One Martini backbone bead per residue (centre of mass of N, CA, C, O) as a GRO file, in nm:
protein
  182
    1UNK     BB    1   0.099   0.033   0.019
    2UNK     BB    2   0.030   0.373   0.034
    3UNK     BB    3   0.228   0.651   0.158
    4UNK     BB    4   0.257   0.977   0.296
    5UNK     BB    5   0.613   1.124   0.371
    6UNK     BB    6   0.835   1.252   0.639
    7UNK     BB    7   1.089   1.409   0.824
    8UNK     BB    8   1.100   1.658   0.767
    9UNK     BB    9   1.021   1.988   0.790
   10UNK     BB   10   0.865   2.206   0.457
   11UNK     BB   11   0.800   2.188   0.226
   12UNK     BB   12   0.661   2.014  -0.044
   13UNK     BB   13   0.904   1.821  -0.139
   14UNK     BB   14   0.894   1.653   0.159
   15UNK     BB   15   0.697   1.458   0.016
   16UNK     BB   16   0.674   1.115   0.002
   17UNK     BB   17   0.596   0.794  -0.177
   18UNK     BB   18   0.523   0.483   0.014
   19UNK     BB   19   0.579   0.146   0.050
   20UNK     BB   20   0.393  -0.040   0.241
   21UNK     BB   21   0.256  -0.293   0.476
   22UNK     BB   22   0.020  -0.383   0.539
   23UNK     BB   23  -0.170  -0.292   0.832
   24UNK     BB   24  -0.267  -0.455   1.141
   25UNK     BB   25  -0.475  -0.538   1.358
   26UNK     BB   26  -0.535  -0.487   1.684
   27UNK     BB   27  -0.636  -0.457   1.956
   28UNK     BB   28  -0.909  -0.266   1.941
   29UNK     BB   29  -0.822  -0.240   1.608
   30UNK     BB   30  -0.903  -0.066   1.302
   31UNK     BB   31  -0.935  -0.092   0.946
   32UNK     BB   32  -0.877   0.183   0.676
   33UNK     BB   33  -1.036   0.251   0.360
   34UNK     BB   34  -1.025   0.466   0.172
   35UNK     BB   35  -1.146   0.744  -0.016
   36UNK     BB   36  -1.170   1.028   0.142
   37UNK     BB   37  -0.912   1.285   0.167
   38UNK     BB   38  -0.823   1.546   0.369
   39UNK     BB   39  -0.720   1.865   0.270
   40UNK     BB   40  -0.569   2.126   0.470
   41UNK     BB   41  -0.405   2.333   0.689
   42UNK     BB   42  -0.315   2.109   0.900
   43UNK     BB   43  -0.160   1.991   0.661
   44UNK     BB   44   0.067   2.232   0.631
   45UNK     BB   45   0.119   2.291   0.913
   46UNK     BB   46   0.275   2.036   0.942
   47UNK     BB   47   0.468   1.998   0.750
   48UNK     BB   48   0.628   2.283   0.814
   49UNK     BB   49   0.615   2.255   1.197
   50UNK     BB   50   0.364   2.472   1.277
   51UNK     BB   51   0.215   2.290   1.469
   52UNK     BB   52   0.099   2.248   1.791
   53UNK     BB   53   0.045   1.900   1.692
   54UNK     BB   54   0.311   1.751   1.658
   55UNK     BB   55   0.389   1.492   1.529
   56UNK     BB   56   0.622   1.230   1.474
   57UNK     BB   57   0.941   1.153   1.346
   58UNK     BB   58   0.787   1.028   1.098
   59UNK     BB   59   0.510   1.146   0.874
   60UNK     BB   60   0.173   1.105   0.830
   61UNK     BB   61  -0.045   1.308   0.708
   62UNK     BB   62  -0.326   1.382   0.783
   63UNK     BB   63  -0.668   1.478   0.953
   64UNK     BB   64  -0.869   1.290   0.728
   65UNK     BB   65  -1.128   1.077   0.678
   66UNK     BB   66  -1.257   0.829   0.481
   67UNK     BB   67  -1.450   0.511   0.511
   68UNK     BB   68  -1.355   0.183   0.520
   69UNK     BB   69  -1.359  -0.169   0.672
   70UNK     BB   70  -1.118  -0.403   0.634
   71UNK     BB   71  -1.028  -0.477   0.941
   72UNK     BB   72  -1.031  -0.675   1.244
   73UNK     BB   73  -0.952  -0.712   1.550
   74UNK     BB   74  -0.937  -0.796   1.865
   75UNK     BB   75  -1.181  -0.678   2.083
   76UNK     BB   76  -1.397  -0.610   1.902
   77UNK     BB   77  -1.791  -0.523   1.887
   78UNK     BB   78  -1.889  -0.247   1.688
   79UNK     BB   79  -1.840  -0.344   1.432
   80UNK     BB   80  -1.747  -0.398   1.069
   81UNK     BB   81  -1.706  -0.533   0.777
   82UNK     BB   82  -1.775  -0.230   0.569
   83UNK     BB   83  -1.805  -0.019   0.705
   84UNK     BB   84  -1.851   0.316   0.764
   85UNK     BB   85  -1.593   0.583   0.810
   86UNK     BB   86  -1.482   0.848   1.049
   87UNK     BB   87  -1.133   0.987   1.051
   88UNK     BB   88  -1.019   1.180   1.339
   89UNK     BB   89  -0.743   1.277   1.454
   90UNK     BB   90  -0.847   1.417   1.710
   91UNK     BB   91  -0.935   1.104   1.812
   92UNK     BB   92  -0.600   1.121   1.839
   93UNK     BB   93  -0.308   1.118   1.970
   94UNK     BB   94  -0.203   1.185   1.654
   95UNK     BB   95  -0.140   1.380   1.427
   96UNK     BB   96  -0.250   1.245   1.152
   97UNK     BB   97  -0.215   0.926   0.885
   98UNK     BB   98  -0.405   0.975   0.618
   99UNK     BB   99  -0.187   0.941   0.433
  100UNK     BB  100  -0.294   0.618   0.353
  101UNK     BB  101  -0.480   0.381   0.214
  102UNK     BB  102  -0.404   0.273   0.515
  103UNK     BB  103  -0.544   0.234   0.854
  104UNK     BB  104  -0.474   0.203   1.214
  105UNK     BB  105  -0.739   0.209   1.453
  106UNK     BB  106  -0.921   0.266   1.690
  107UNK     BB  107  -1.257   0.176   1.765
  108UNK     BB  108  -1.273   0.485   1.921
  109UNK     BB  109  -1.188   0.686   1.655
  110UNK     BB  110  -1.455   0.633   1.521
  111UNK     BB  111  -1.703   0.753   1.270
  112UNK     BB  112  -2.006   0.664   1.181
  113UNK     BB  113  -2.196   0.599   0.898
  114UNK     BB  114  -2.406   0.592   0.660
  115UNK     BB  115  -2.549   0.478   0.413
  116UNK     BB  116  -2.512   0.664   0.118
  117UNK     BB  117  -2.279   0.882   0.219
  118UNK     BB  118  -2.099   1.126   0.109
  119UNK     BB  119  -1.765   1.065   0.130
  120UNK     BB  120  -1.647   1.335   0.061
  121UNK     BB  121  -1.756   1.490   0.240
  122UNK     BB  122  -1.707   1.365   0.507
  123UNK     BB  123  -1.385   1.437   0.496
  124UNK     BB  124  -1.543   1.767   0.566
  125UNK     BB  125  -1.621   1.780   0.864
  126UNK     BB  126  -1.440   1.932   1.029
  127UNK     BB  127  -1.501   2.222   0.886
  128UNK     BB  128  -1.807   2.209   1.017
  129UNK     BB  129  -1.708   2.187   1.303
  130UNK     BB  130  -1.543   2.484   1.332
  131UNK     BB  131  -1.781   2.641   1.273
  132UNK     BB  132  -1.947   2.596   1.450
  133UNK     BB  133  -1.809   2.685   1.707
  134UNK     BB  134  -1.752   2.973   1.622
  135UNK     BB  135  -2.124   3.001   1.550
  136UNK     BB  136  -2.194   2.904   1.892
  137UNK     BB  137  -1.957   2.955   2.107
  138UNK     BB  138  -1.852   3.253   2.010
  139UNK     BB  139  -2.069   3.426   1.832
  140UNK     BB  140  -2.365   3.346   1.897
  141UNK     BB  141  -2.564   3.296   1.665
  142UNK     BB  142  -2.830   3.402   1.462
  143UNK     BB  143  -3.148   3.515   1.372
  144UNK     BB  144  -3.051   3.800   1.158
  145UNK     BB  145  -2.759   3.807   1.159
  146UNK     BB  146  -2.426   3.928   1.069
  147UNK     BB  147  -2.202   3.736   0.849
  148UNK     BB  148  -1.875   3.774   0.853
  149UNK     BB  149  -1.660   3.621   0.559
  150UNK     BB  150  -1.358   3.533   0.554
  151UNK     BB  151  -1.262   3.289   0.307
  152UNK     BB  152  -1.505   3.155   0.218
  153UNK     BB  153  -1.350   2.978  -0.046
  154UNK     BB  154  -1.344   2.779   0.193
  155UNK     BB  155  -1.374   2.526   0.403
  156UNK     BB  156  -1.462   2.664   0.632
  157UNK     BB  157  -1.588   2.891   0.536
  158UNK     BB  158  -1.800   2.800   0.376
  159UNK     BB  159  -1.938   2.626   0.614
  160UNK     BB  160  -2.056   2.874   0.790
  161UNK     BB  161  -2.196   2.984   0.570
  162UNK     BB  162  -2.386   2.764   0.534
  163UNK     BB  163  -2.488   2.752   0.872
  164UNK     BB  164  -2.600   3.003   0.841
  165UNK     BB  165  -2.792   3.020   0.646
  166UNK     BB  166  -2.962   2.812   0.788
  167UNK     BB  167  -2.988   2.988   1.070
  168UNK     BB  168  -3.076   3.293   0.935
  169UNK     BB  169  -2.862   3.489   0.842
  170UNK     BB  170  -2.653   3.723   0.719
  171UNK     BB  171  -2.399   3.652   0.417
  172UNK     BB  172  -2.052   3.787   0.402
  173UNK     BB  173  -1.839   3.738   0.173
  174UNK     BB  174  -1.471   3.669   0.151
  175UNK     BB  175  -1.242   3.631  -0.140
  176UNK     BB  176  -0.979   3.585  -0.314
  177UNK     BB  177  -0.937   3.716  -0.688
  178UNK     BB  178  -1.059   3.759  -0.976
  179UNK     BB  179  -1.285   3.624  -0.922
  180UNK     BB  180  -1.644   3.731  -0.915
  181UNK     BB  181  -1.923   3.776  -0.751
  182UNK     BB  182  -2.293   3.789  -0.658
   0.00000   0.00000   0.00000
């Protein structure tokens, strides 16, 4: 299987391909199979060398993903192969692992998804997490307010605008570019 690692922090260029072999899980552990890997400012930021929860080198950026349940280790019992489900670094001791074709976690560190849902989306819950709590726990927005939003064309500012918006609020979206909206 394929994995994205890095040795030390850098450029893009410090990223490299490697084959390595699959994975097996351990005690109370499940593989997944990717379906869609997110990718974010805080795997710029994991690169970089830059990020408050720098995962240990050499490492495997990715901070989340989609994926099914390709195999499951001894003393599961609340999952099954085939399961969809979303992985986020959030909830690993340590960020990243998710560049990866197959991934190895503990099985309480997975969120089930259900049959039928959209797994590109699935992989961008994180910015999903981070708006609501933006616009929920700090800015306490409400129906009728308006939101402005830098970054509107980004994974967290979209998600913003869109629970702003469906919450009933006036938003105002800014973001850099040459071509202009309505």
């Amino acid at each position: 299987m394929k994995i994205v690692q890095f040795d030390e922090p850098g450029a893009p260029e410090v990223l490299h391909v490697h084959e390595v072999p699959l994975p097996e899980p351990g005690a109370a552990q499940i593989r997944v199979k990717a379906h869609s890997i997110g990718v974010g400012i805080p795997d710029v930021l994991i690169r970089s060398g830059a990020y408050s929860w720098m995962p240990p080198l050499p490492c495997i950026p990715g901070t989340e993903m989609s994926g099914t349940v390709s195999a499951i280790g001894p003393d599961v019992g609340n999952v099954t192969v085939g399961d969809l489900v979303y992985v986020s670094a959030r909830e690993r001791p340590h960020r990243g692992g998710c560049y990866a074709d197959e991934i190895v976690v503990r099985a309480d560190e997975i969120t089930p998804i259900p049959n039928g849902a959209n797994m590109e989306a699935v992989a961008t819950l994180a910015n999903y997490q981070v708006a609501w709590h933006l616009l929920w726990n700090m800015a306490r927005v409400k129906a009728g307010d308006t939101v402005l939003v830098y970054a509107a064309a980004g994974g967290v500012g979209s998600a913003i605008v869109e629970l702003a918006l469906i919450a009933g609020a006036k938003v105002i979206g800014v973001a850099s570019g040459t071509s202009k909206g309505a």
